[in-house]
Structures are given as structure tokens and as C-alpha cells.
Amino acid sequence: PQPTLDWNDSSPAADYYEVQISTDSAFATFLGRGFSGKSYQSNYTPQAALSPGTPYFWRVRAVTGTFGNPQFSQWSTPRSFTTPP
């Protein structure tokens, strides 16, 4: 099953959110296309299948001012989940 990652909207409102998903709690590497990405809402469902019985970590940041001068918030506190076996 694909989890839906959900968070509170930022204030001021973000133009979009960047989401990173990793099997590493330090995010030294993060999963690529289909796993980590961009969302225009305050939730994200990975497009690619996740490995069963695997712990994952995720974080999100808001992006505003996308027209030539984007501003990025700090990354959120990482959260985790484990996929069912």
C-alpha cells in the first residue's frame, strides 16, 4: 500500500511543497523520481511502490516566490513509517 503523507499548511501559503523520502534518517540519500517530489497540496502519495517491511523517513519544506526568486523554508522535522510486510 502507498501511504499518504500529510502535514499542516504553511503560513504564509506555499506555492508548492518539496517532499523527500529516504531509508536513511540523516537523508544522506533520498529516493528518486516517483518517491520524492513536489506537491501543490499539504499531502503527498508516492507514485512508485515502496518495498515491503521497510522503515522510511520523510520530510517536507515549503517553497514560495517561484517566479525567478524562490524562497525555501527549513526542512520539517523528519517523520517515519514502516511499510507492511
PDB file of N, CA, C and O in Angstrom:
ATOM      1  N   PRO A   1       0.817  -1.215   0.000  1.00  0.00           N
ATOM      2  CA  PRO A   1       0.000   0.000   0.000  1.00  0.00           C
ATOM      3  C   PRO A   1       0.852   1.266   0.000  1.00  0.00           C
ATOM      4  O   PRO A   1       1.931   1.297   0.575  1.00  0.00           O
ATOM      5  N   GLN A   2       0.326   2.262  -0.638  1.00  0.00           N
ATOM      6  CA  GLN A   2       1.012   3.547  -0.710  1.00  0.00           C
ATOM      7  C   GLN A   2       0.508   4.451   0.411  1.00  0.00           C
ATOM      8  O   GLN A   2      -0.682   4.721   0.497  1.00  0.00           O
ATOM      9  N   PRO A   3       1.402   4.949   1.253  1.00  0.00           N
ATOM     10  CA  PRO A   3       0.974   5.874   2.305  1.00  0.00           C
ATOM     11  C   PRO A   3       0.698   7.250   1.721  1.00  0.00           C
ATOM     12  O   PRO A   3       1.276   7.637   0.703  1.00  0.00           O
ATOM     13  N   THR A   4      -0.194   7.977   2.350  1.00  0.00           N
ATOM     14  CA  THR A   4      -0.372   9.387   2.030  1.00  0.00           C
ATOM     15  C   THR A   4       0.259  10.170   3.166  1.00  0.00           C
ATOM     16  O   THR A   4      -0.150  10.038   4.319  1.00  0.00           O
ATOM     17  N   LEU A   5       1.291  10.936   2.847  1.00  0.00           N
ATOM     18  CA  LEU A   5       1.978  11.776   3.827  1.00  0.00           C
ATOM     19  C   LEU A   5       1.206  13.075   3.924  1.00  0.00           C
ATOM     20  O   LEU A   5       0.868  13.678   2.909  1.00  0.00           O
ATOM     21  N   ASP A   6       0.909  13.514   5.126  1.00  0.00           N
ATOM     22  CA  ASP A   6       0.048  14.675   5.324  1.00  0.00           C
ATOM     23  C   ASP A   6       0.678  15.603   6.361  1.00  0.00           C
ATOM     24  O   ASP A   6       1.232  15.144   7.357  1.00  0.00           O
ATOM     25  N   TRP A   7       0.584  16.913   6.127  1.00  0.00           N
ATOM     26  CA  TRP A   7       1.150  17.897   7.040  1.00  0.00           C
ATOM     27  C   TRP A   7       0.272  19.138   7.032  1.00  0.00           C
ATOM     28  O   TRP A   7      -0.610  19.296   6.186  1.00  0.00           O
ATOM     29  N   ASN A   8       0.506  20.048   7.969  1.00  0.00           N
ATOM     30  CA  ASN A   8      -0.243  21.301   8.044  1.00  0.00           C
ATOM     31  C   ASN A   8       0.261  22.277   6.990  1.00  0.00           C
ATOM     32  O   ASN A   8       1.457  22.327   6.708  1.00  0.00           O
ATOM     33  N   ASP A   9      -0.646  23.060   6.445  1.00  0.00           N
ATOM     34  CA  ASP A   9      -0.254  24.109   5.509  1.00  0.00           C
ATOM     35  C   ASP A   9       0.663  25.101   6.194  1.00  0.00           C
ATOM     36  O   ASP A   9       0.547  25.349   7.391  1.00  0.00           O
ATOM     37  N   SER A  10       1.576  25.658   5.420  1.00  0.00           N
ATOM     38  CA  SER A  10       2.470  26.668   5.983  1.00  0.00           C
ATOM     39  C   SER A  10       1.783  28.033   5.963  1.00  0.00           C
ATOM     40  O   SER A  10       0.791  28.237   5.277  1.00  0.00           O
ATOM     41  N   SER A  11       2.326  28.943   6.716  1.00  0.00           N
ATOM     42  CA  SER A  11       1.812  30.303   6.739  1.00  0.00           C
ATOM     43  C   SER A  11       3.006  31.246   6.632  1.00  0.00           C
ATOM     44  O   SER A  11       3.901  31.186   7.471  1.00  0.00           O
ATOM     45  N   PRO A  12       3.101  32.080   5.609  1.00  0.00           N
ATOM     46  CA  PRO A  12       2.102  32.249   4.554  1.00  0.00           C
ATOM     47  C   PRO A  12       2.042  31.032   3.641  1.00  0.00           C
ATOM     48  O   PRO A  12       2.925  30.176   3.671  1.00  0.00           O
ATOM     49  N   ALA A  13       0.986  31.000   2.854  1.00  0.00           N
ATOM     50  CA  ALA A  13       0.753  29.852   1.984  1.00  0.00           C
ATOM     51  C   ALA A  13       1.923  29.617   1.034  1.00  0.00           C
ATOM     52  O   ALA A  13       2.519  30.551   0.511  1.00  0.00           O
ATOM     53  N   ALA A  14       2.246  28.361   0.843  1.00  0.00           N
ATOM     54  CA  ALA A  14       3.333  27.981  -0.068  1.00  0.00           C
ATOM     55  C   ALA A  14       2.812  27.917  -1.496  1.00  0.00           C
ATOM     56  O   ALA A  14       1.635  27.635  -1.724  1.00  0.00           O
ATOM     57  N   ASP A  15       3.705  28.173  -2.448  1.00  0.00           N
ATOM     58  CA  ASP A  15       3.358  27.943  -3.846  1.00  0.00           C
ATOM     59  C   ASP A  15       3.321  26.440  -4.115  1.00  0.00           C
ATOM     60  O   ASP A  15       2.508  25.962  -4.888  1.00  0.00           O
ATOM     61  N   TYR A  16       4.243  25.718  -3.476  1.00  0.00           N
ATOM     62  CA  TYR A  16       4.230  24.260  -3.501  1.00  0.00           C
ATOM     63  C   TYR A  16       5.131  23.743  -2.381  1.00  0.00           C
ATOM     64  O   TYR A  16       5.781  24.523  -1.690  1.00  0.00           O
ATOM     65  N   TYR A  17       5.127  22.437  -2.196  1.00  0.00           N
ATOM     66  CA  TYR A  17       5.947  21.794  -1.177  1.00  0.00           C
ATOM     67  C   TYR A  17       6.883  20.788  -1.837  1.00  0.00           C
ATOM     68  O   TYR A  17       6.515  20.137  -2.810  1.00  0.00           O
ATOM     69  N   GLU A  18       8.090  20.679  -1.305  1.00  0.00           N
ATOM     70  CA  GLU A  18       9.017  19.632  -1.720  1.00  0.00           C
ATOM     71  C   GLU A  18       9.030  18.563  -0.636  1.00  0.00           C
ATOM     72  O   GLU A  18       9.106  18.878   0.554  1.00  0.00           O
ATOM     73  N   VAL A  19       8.947  17.309  -1.066  1.00  0.00           N
ATOM     74  CA  VAL A  19       8.908  16.181  -0.149  1.00  0.00           C
ATOM     75  C   VAL A  19      10.102  15.279  -0.449  1.00  0.00           C
ATOM     76  O   VAL A  19      10.385  14.997  -1.612  1.00  0.00           O
ATOM     77  N   GLN A  20      10.802  14.851   0.591  1.00  0.00           N
ATOM     78  CA  GLN A  20      11.875  13.872   0.436  1.00  0.00           C
ATOM     79  C   GLN A  20      11.535  12.646   1.268  1.00  0.00           C
ATOM     80  O   GLN A  20      11.092  12.769   2.412  1.00  0.00           O
ATOM     81  N   ILE A  21      11.765  11.474   0.671  1.00  0.00           N
ATOM     82  CA  ILE A  21      11.565  10.193   1.347  1.00  0.00           C
ATOM     83  C   ILE A  21      12.886   9.440   1.267  1.00  0.00           C
ATOM     84  O   ILE A  21      13.524   9.417   0.208  1.00  0.00           O
ATOM     85  N   SER A  22      13.287   8.839   2.393  1.00  0.00           N
ATOM     86  CA  SER A  22      14.581   8.171   2.449  1.00  0.00           C
ATOM     87  C   SER A  22      14.504   6.943   3.350  1.00  0.00           C
ATOM     88  O   SER A  22      13.647   6.871   4.232  1.00  0.00           O
ATOM     89  N   THR A  23      15.407   6.010   3.134  1.00  0.00           N
ATOM     90  CA  THR A  23      15.561   4.904   4.078  1.00  0.00           C
ATOM     91  C   THR A  23      16.639   5.235   5.103  1.00  0.00           C
ATOM     92  O   THR A  23      16.929   4.448   5.981  1.00  0.00           O
ATOM     93  N   ASP A  24      17.191   6.433   4.996  1.00  0.00           N
ATOM     94  CA  ASP A  24      18.271   6.916   5.865  1.00  0.00           C
ATOM     95  C   ASP A  24      17.758   8.099   6.684  1.00  0.00           C
ATOM     96  O   ASP A  24      17.344   9.109   6.114  1.00  0.00           O
ATOM     97  N   SER A  25      17.788   7.993   8.005  1.00  0.00           N
ATOM     98  CA  SER A  25      17.236   9.053   8.863  1.00  0.00           C
ATOM     99  C   SER A  25      17.988  10.375   8.741  1.00  0.00           C
ATOM    100  O   SER A  25      17.465  11.425   9.095  1.00  0.00           O
ATOM    101  N   ALA A  26      19.220  10.347   8.229  1.00  0.00           N
ATOM    102  CA  ALA A  26      20.006  11.569   8.031  1.00  0.00           C
ATOM    103  C   ALA A  26      19.808  12.159   6.628  1.00  0.00           C
ATOM    104  O   ALA A  26      20.362  13.200   6.316  1.00  0.00           O
ATOM    105  N   PHE A  27      19.032  11.489   5.784  1.00  0.00           N
ATOM    106  CA  PHE A  27      18.762  11.930   4.415  1.00  0.00           C
ATOM    107  C   PHE A  27      20.046  12.135   3.611  1.00  0.00           C
ATOM    108  O   PHE A  27      20.132  13.023   2.787  1.00  0.00           O
ATOM    109  N   ALA A  28      21.055  11.283   3.878  1.00  0.00           N
ATOM    110  CA  ALA A  28      22.284  11.352   3.083  1.00  0.00           C
ATOM    111  C   ALA A  28      21.970  11.001   1.630  1.00  0.00           C
ATOM    112  O   ALA A  28      22.596  11.512   0.714  1.00  0.00           O
ATOM    113  N   THR A  29      20.995  10.135   1.443  1.00  0.00           N
ATOM    114  CA  THR A  29      20.448   9.835   0.118  1.00  0.00           C
ATOM    115  C   THR A  29      18.936   9.826   0.258  1.00  0.00           C
ATOM    116  O   THR A  29      18.410   9.528   1.330  1.00  0.00           O
ATOM    117  N   PHE A  30      18.267  10.185  -0.792  1.00  0.00           N
ATOM    118  CA  PHE A  30      16.816  10.096  -0.752  1.00  0.00           C
ATOM    119  C   PHE A  30      16.335   9.427  -2.023  1.00  0.00           C
ATOM    120  O   PHE A  30      17.040   9.381  -3.027  1.00  0.00           O
ATOM    121  N   LEU A  31      15.148   8.861  -1.934  1.00  0.00           N
ATOM    122  CA  LEU A  31      14.609   8.108  -3.055  1.00  0.00           C
ATOM    123  C   LEU A  31      14.252   9.056  -4.187  1.00  0.00           C
ATOM    124  O   LEU A  31      13.775  10.157  -3.970  1.00  0.00           O
ATOM    125  N   GLY A  32      14.477   8.605  -5.386  1.00  0.00           N
ATOM    126  CA  GLY A  32      14.313   9.465  -6.556  1.00  0.00           C
ATOM    127  C   GLY A  32      12.910   9.538  -7.102  1.00  0.00           C
ATOM    128  O   GLY A  32      11.935   9.291  -6.411  1.00  0.00           O
ATOM    129  N   ARG A  33      12.829   9.847  -8.360  1.00  0.00           N
ATOM    130  CA  ARG A  33      11.572  10.116  -9.060  1.00  0.00           C
ATOM    131  C   ARG A  33      10.511   9.068  -8.721  1.00  0.00           C
ATOM    132  O   ARG A  33      10.762   7.877  -8.733  1.00  0.00           O
ATOM    133  N   GLY A  34       9.309   9.549  -8.453  1.00  0.00           N
ATOM    134  CA  GLY A  34       8.212   8.666  -8.091  1.00  0.00           C
ATOM    135  C   GLY A  34       8.101   8.441  -6.595  1.00  0.00           C
ATOM    136  O   GLY A  34       7.069   8.038  -6.108  1.00  0.00           O
ATOM    137  N   PHE A  35       9.186   8.675  -5.863  1.00  0.00           N
ATOM    138  CA  PHE A  35       9.167   8.523  -4.414  1.00  0.00           C
ATOM    139  C   PHE A  35       9.144   9.892  -3.740  1.00  0.00           C
ATOM    140  O   PHE A  35       8.353  10.151  -2.861  1.00  0.00           O
ATOM    141  N   SER A  36      10.056  10.750  -4.116  1.00  0.00           N
ATOM    142  CA  SER A  36      10.154  12.086  -3.542  1.00  0.00           C
ATOM    143  C   SER A  36       9.721  13.068  -4.611  1.00  0.00           C
ATOM    144  O   SER A  36       9.879  12.800  -5.797  1.00  0.00           O
ATOM    145  N   GLY A  37       9.162  14.194  -4.210  1.00  0.00           N
ATOM    146  CA  GLY A  37       8.715  15.099  -5.257  1.00  0.00           C
ATOM    147  C   GLY A  37       8.106  16.385  -4.782  1.00  0.00           C
ATOM    148  O   GLY A  37       8.398  16.878  -3.705  1.00  0.00           O
ATOM    149  N   LYS A  38       7.214  16.889  -5.626  1.00  0.00           N
ATOM    150  CA  LYS A  38       6.582  18.199  -5.458  1.00  0.00           C
ATOM    151  C   LYS A  38       5.083  17.993  -5.272  1.00  0.00           C
ATOM    152  O   LYS A  38       4.485  17.141  -5.926  1.00  0.00           O
ATOM    153  N   SER A  39       4.503  18.788  -4.377  1.00  0.00           N
ATOM    154  CA  SER A  39       3.066  18.728  -4.150  1.00  0.00           C
ATOM    155  C   SER A  39       2.513  20.141  -4.033  1.00  0.00           C
ATOM    156  O   SER A  39       3.114  20.995  -3.390  1.00  0.00           O
ATOM    157  N   TYR A  40       1.369  20.370  -4.655  1.00  0.00           N
ATOM    158  CA  TYR A  40       0.696  21.668  -4.558  1.00  0.00           C
ATOM    159  C   TYR A  40      -0.330  21.676  -3.434  1.00  0.00           C
ATOM    160  O   TYR A  40      -0.991  22.677  -3.209  1.00  0.00           O
ATOM    161  N   GLN A  41      -0.447  20.564  -2.733  1.00  0.00           N
ATOM    162  CA  GLN A  41      -1.349  20.448  -1.593  1.00  0.00           C
ATOM    163  C   GLN A  41      -0.523  20.048  -0.376  1.00  0.00           C
ATOM    164  O   GLN A  41       0.653  19.735  -0.502  1.00  0.00           O
ATOM    165  N   SER A  42      -1.133  20.023   0.793  1.00  0.00           N
ATOM    166  CA  SER A  42      -0.386  19.668   2.001  1.00  0.00           C
ATOM    167  C   SER A  42      -0.462  18.164   2.277  1.00  0.00           C
ATOM    168  O   SER A  42      -0.641  17.727   3.409  1.00  0.00           O
ATOM    169  N   ASN A  43      -0.319  17.387   1.207  1.00  0.00           N
ATOM    170  CA  ASN A  43      -0.198  15.937   1.328  1.00  0.00           C
ATOM    171  C   ASN A  43       0.487  15.403   0.079  1.00  0.00           C
ATOM    172  O   ASN A  43       0.574  16.099  -0.933  1.00  0.00           O
ATOM    173  N   TYR A  44       0.995  14.182   0.186  1.00  0.00           N
ATOM    174  CA  TYR A  44       1.735  13.596  -0.924  1.00  0.00           C
ATOM    175  C   TYR A  44       1.657  12.079  -0.838  1.00  0.00           C
ATOM    176  O   TYR A  44       1.855  11.503   0.236  1.00  0.00           O
ATOM    177  N   THR A  45       1.358  11.437  -1.954  1.00  0.00           N
ATOM    178  CA  THR A  45       1.360   9.988  -2.049  1.00  0.00           C
ATOM    179  C   THR A  45       2.434   9.598  -3.055  1.00  0.00           C
ATOM    180  O   THR A  45       2.372  10.037  -4.210  1.00  0.00           O
ATOM    181  N   PRO A  46       3.434   8.813  -2.658  1.00  0.00           N
ATOM    182  CA  PRO A  46       4.482   8.419  -3.604  1.00  0.00           C
ATOM    183  C   PRO A  46       3.877   7.697  -4.809  1.00  0.00           C
ATOM    184  O   PRO A  46       2.931   6.924  -4.668  1.00  0.00           O
ATOM    185  N   GLN A  47       4.428   7.950  -5.982  1.00  0.00           N
ATOM    186  CA  GLN A  47       3.927   7.339  -7.208  1.00  0.00           C
ATOM    187  C   GLN A  47       4.452   5.918  -7.382  1.00  0.00           C
ATOM    188  O   GLN A  47       3.803   5.088  -7.998  1.00  0.00           O
ATOM    189  N   ALA A  48       5.633   5.639  -6.899  1.00  0.00           N
ATOM    190  CA  ALA A  48       6.259   4.329  -7.057  1.00  0.00           C
ATOM    191  C   ALA A  48       5.983   3.452  -5.839  1.00  0.00           C
ATOM    192  O   ALA A  48       5.781   3.958  -4.735  1.00  0.00           O
ATOM    193  N   ALA A  49       5.986   2.150  -6.065  1.00  0.00           N
ATOM    194  CA  ALA A  49       5.755   1.213  -4.961  1.00  0.00           C
ATOM    195  C   ALA A  49       6.932   1.220  -3.994  1.00  0.00           C
ATOM    196  O   ALA A  49       8.087   1.256  -4.410  1.00  0.00           O
ATOM    197  N   LEU A  50       6.631   1.194  -2.710  1.00  0.00           N
ATOM    198  CA  LEU A  50       7.661   1.129  -1.682  1.00  0.00           C
ATOM    199  C   LEU A  50       7.924  -0.332  -1.321  1.00  0.00           C
ATOM    200  O   LEU A  50       7.034  -1.176  -1.429  1.00  0.00           O
ATOM    201  N   SER A  51       9.114  -0.632  -0.880  1.00  0.00           N
ATOM    202  CA  SER A  51       9.486  -2.005  -0.507  1.00  0.00           C
ATOM    203  C   SER A  51       8.740  -2.435   0.750  1.00  0.00           C
ATOM    204  O   SER A  51       8.629  -1.657   1.707  1.00  0.00           O
ATOM    205  N   PRO A  52       8.248  -3.671   0.789  1.00  0.00           N
ATOM    206  CA  PRO A  52       7.524  -4.137   1.974  1.00  0.00           C
ATOM    207  C   PRO A  52       8.436  -4.297   3.183  1.00  0.00           C
ATOM    208  O   PRO A  52       9.619  -4.611   3.053  1.00  0.00           O
ATOM    209  N   GLY A  53       7.873  -4.063   4.366  1.00  0.00           N
ATOM    210  CA  GLY A  53       8.591  -4.248   5.628  1.00  0.00           C
ATOM    211  C   GLY A  53       9.804  -3.349   5.791  1.00  0.00           C
ATOM    212  O   GLY A  53      10.748  -3.712   6.486  1.00  0.00           O
ATOM    213  N   THR A  54       9.760  -2.171   5.197  1.00  0.00           N
ATOM    214  CA  THR A  54      10.911  -1.273   5.202  1.00  0.00           C
ATOM    215  C   THR A  54      10.591   0.008   5.963  1.00  0.00           C
ATOM    216  O   THR A  54       9.549   0.619   5.716  1.00  0.00           O
ATOM    217  N   PRO A  55      11.474   0.440   6.868  1.00  0.00           N
ATOM    218  CA  PRO A  55      11.276   1.736   7.512  1.00  0.00           C
ATOM    219  C   PRO A  55      11.687   2.863   6.556  1.00  0.00           C
ATOM    220  O   PRO A  55      12.716   2.776   5.881  1.00  0.00           O
ATOM    221  N   TYR A  56      10.869   3.900   6.503  1.00  0.00           N
ATOM    222  CA  TYR A  56      11.130   5.077   5.676  1.00  0.00           C
ATOM    223  C   TYR A  56      11.040   6.324   6.541  1.00  0.00           C
ATOM    224  O   TYR A  56      10.321   6.361   7.537  1.00  0.00           O
ATOM    225  N   PHE A  57      11.765   7.348   6.129  1.00  0.00           N
ATOM    226  CA  PHE A  57      11.750   8.653   6.779  1.00  0.00           C
ATOM    227  C   PHE A  57      11.326   9.674   5.732  1.00  0.00           C
ATOM    228  O   PHE A  57      11.649   9.526   4.546  1.00  0.00           O
ATOM    229  N   TRP A  58      10.601  10.696   6.153  1.00  0.00           N
ATOM    230  CA  TRP A  58      10.192  11.724   5.204  1.00  0.00           C
ATOM    231  C   TRP A  58      10.213  13.086   5.862  1.00  0.00           C
ATOM    232  O   TRP A  58      10.134  13.220   7.072  1.00  0.00           O
ATOM    233  N   ARG A  59      10.380  14.109   5.022  1.00  0.00           N
ATOM    234  CA  ARG A  59      10.365  15.498   5.478  1.00  0.00           C
ATOM    235  C   ARG A  59       9.835  16.348   4.330  1.00  0.00           C
ATOM    236  O   ARG A  59       9.810  15.928   3.178  1.00  0.00           O
ATOM    237  N   VAL A  60       9.434  17.559   4.682  1.00  0.00           N
ATOM    238  CA  VAL A  60       8.829  18.451   3.696  1.00  0.00           C
ATOM    239  C   VAL A  60       9.298  19.878   3.954  1.00  0.00           C
ATOM    240  O   VAL A  60       9.649  20.229   5.089  1.00  0.00           O
ATOM    241  N   ARG A  61       9.331  20.695   2.900  1.00  0.00           N
ATOM    242  CA  ARG A  61       9.596  22.129   3.067  1.00  0.00           C
ATOM    243  C   ARG A  61       8.710  22.894   2.088  1.00  0.00           C
ATOM    244  O   ARG A  61       8.323  22.399   1.028  1.00  0.00           O
ATOM    245  N   ALA A  62       8.388  24.118   2.474  1.00  0.00           N
ATOM    246  CA  ALA A  62       7.551  24.989   1.650  1.00  0.00           C
ATOM    247  C   ALA A  62       8.423  25.801   0.703  1.00  0.00           C
ATOM    248  O   ALA A  62       9.545  26.188   1.063  1.00  0.00           O
ATOM    249  N   VAL A  63       7.887  26.069  -0.480  1.00  0.00           N
ATOM    250  CA  VAL A  63       8.567  26.905  -1.466  1.00  0.00           C
ATOM    251  C   VAL A  63       7.605  28.013  -1.880  1.00  0.00           C
ATOM    252  O   VAL A  63       6.459  27.756  -2.225  1.00  0.00           O
ATOM    253  N   THR A  64       8.081  29.259  -1.808  1.00  0.00           N
ATOM    254  CA  THR A  64       7.283  30.417  -2.230  1.00  0.00           C
ATOM    255  C   THR A  64       8.115  31.257  -3.191  1.00  0.00           C
ATOM    256  O   THR A  64       9.327  31.107  -3.276  1.00  0.00           O
ATOM    257  N   GLY A  65       7.445  32.162  -3.895  1.00  0.00           N
ATOM    258  CA  GLY A  65       8.162  33.068  -4.793  1.00  0.00           C
ATOM    259  C   GLY A  65       8.843  32.343  -5.926  1.00  0.00           C
ATOM    260  O   GLY A  65      10.017  32.558  -6.188  1.00  0.00           O
ATOM    261  N   THR A  66       8.122  31.478  -6.599  1.00  0.00           N
ATOM    262  CA  THR A  66       8.726  30.631  -7.616  1.00  0.00           C
ATOM    263  C   THR A  66       9.067  31.359  -8.914  1.00  0.00           C
ATOM    264  O   THR A  66       9.701  30.793  -9.775  1.00  0.00           O
ATOM    265  N   PHE A  67       8.685  32.606  -9.059  1.00  0.00           N
ATOM    266  CA  PHE A  67       8.936  33.334 -10.307  1.00  0.00           C
ATOM    267  C   PHE A  67      10.283  34.043 -10.259  1.00  0.00           C
ATOM    268  O   PHE A  67      10.376  35.240 -10.065  1.00  0.00           O
ATOM    269  N   GLY A  68      11.366  33.272 -10.420  1.00  0.00           N
ATOM    270  CA  GLY A  68      12.690  33.846 -10.510  1.00  0.00           C
ATOM    271  C   GLY A  68      13.460  33.953  -9.208  1.00  0.00           C
ATOM    272  O   GLY A  68      14.667  34.064  -9.219  1.00  0.00           O
ATOM    273  N   ASN A  69      12.777  33.945  -8.074  1.00  0.00           N
ATOM    274  CA  ASN A  69      13.472  34.094  -6.789  1.00  0.00           C
ATOM    275  C   ASN A  69      12.816  33.200  -5.734  1.00  0.00           C
ATOM    276  O   ASN A  69      12.209  33.702  -4.790  1.00  0.00           O
ATOM    277  N   PRO A  70      12.949  31.885  -5.869  1.00  0.00           N
ATOM    278  CA  PRO A  70      12.279  31.008  -4.899  1.00  0.00           C
ATOM    279  C   PRO A  70      12.870  31.138  -3.497  1.00  0.00           C
ATOM    280  O   PRO A  70      14.069  31.332  -3.334  1.00  0.00           O
ATOM    281  N   GLN A  71      12.004  31.040  -2.518  1.00  0.00           N
ATOM    282  CA  GLN A  71      12.388  31.051  -1.107  1.00  0.00           C
ATOM    283  C   GLN A  71      11.979  29.698  -0.514  1.00  0.00           C
ATOM    284  O   GLN A  71      10.859  29.248  -0.727  1.00  0.00           O
ATOM    285  N   PHE A  72      12.901  29.094   0.223  1.00  0.00           N
ATOM    286  CA  PHE A  72      12.662  27.774   0.788  1.00  0.00           C
ATOM    287  C   PHE A  72      12.586  27.865   2.308  1.00  0.00           C
ATOM    288  O   PHE A  72      13.426  28.511   2.929  1.00  0.00           O
ATOM    289  N   SER A  73      11.601  27.194   2.898  1.00  0.00           N
ATOM    290  CA  SER A  73      11.561  27.093   4.353  1.00  0.00           C
ATOM    291  C   SER A  73      12.610  26.068   4.788  1.00  0.00           C
ATOM    292  O   SER A  73      13.205  25.366   3.965  1.00  0.00           O
ATOM    293  N   GLN A  74      12.813  25.964   6.085  1.00  0.00           N
ATOM    294  CA  GLN A  74      13.646  24.889   6.617  1.00  0.00           C
ATOM    295  C   GLN A  74      12.904  23.567   6.391  1.00  0.00           C
ATOM    296  O   GLN A  74      11.673  23.535   6.309  1.00  0.00           O
ATOM    297  N   TRP A  75      13.652  22.481   6.319  1.00  0.00           N
ATOM    298  CA  TRP A  75      13.005  21.169   6.237  1.00  0.00           C
ATOM    299  C   TRP A  75      12.262  20.915   7.542  1.00  0.00           C
ATOM    300  O   TRP A  75      12.713  21.320   8.611  1.00  0.00           O
ATOM    301  N   SER A  76      11.140  20.251   7.458  1.00  0.00           N
ATOM    302  CA  SER A  76      10.392  19.886   8.660  1.00  0.00           C
ATOM    303  C   SER A  76      11.184  18.862   9.470  1.00  0.00           C
ATOM    304  O   SER A  76      12.158  18.272   8.986  1.00  0.00           O
ATOM    305  N   THR A  77      10.754  18.650  10.681  1.00  0.00           N
ATOM    306  CA  THR A  77      11.302  17.568  11.487  1.00  0.00           C
ATOM    307  C   THR A  77      10.979  16.255  10.774  1.00  0.00           C
ATOM    308  O   THR A  77       9.832  16.054  10.370  1.00  0.00           O
ATOM    309  N   PRO A  78      11.963  15.379  10.594  1.00  0.00           N
ATOM    310  CA  PRO A  78      11.673  14.119   9.910  1.00  0.00           C
ATOM    311  C   PRO A  78      10.652  13.275  10.664  1.00  0.00           C
ATOM    312  O   PRO A  78      10.617  13.264  11.892  1.00  0.00           O
ATOM    313  N   ARG A  79       9.826  12.598   9.910  1.00  0.00           N
ATOM    314  CA  ARG A  79       8.854  11.652  10.449  1.00  0.00           C
ATOM    315  C   ARG A  79       9.151  10.310   9.820  1.00  0.00           C
ATOM    316  O   ARG A  79       9.872  10.228   8.827  1.00  0.00           O
ATOM    317  N   SER A  80       8.568   9.265  10.365  1.00  0.00           N
ATOM    318  CA  SER A  80       8.874   7.941   9.831  1.00  0.00           C
ATOM    319  C   SER A  80       7.623   7.079   9.763  1.00  0.00           C
ATOM    320  O   SER A  80       6.611   7.344  10.419  1.00  0.00           O
ATOM    321  N   PHE A  81       7.722   6.023   8.967  1.00  0.00           N
ATOM    322  CA  PHE A  81       6.699   4.995   8.872  1.00  0.00           C
ATOM    323  C   PHE A  81       7.387   3.730   8.375  1.00  0.00           C
ATOM    324  O   PHE A  81       8.483   3.765   7.819  1.00  0.00           O
ATOM    325  N   THR A  82       6.751   2.597   8.594  1.00  0.00           N
ATOM    326  CA  THR A  82       7.242   1.319   8.093  1.00  0.00           C
ATOM    327  C   THR A  82       6.147   0.697   7.257  1.00  0.00           C
ATOM    328  O   THR A  82       4.984   0.625   7.691  1.00  0.00           O
ATOM    329  N   THR A  83       6.495   0.244   6.064  1.00  0.00           N
ATOM    330  CA  THR A  83       5.519  -0.391   5.190  1.00  0.00           C
ATOM    331  C   THR A  83       5.187  -1.791   5.736  1.00  0.00           C
ATOM    332  O   THR A  83       6.035  -2.433   6.373  1.00  0.00           O
ATOM    333  N   PRO A  84       3.981  -2.281   5.490  1.00  0.00           N
ATOM    334  CA  PRO A  84       3.632  -3.617   5.957  1.00  0.00           C
ATOM    335  C   PRO A  84       4.461  -4.689   5.249  1.00  0.00           C
ATOM    336  O   PRO A  84       4.888  -4.471   4.130  1.00  0.00           O
ATOM    337  N   PRO A  85       4.664  -5.826   5.908  1.00  0.00           N
ATOM    338  CA  PRO A  85       5.459  -6.905   5.285  1.00  0.00           C
ATOM    339  C   PRO A  85       4.761  -7.495   4.056  1.00  0.00           C
ATOM    340  O   PRO A  85       3.619  -7.374   3.846  1.00  0.00           O
TER     341      PRO A  85
END
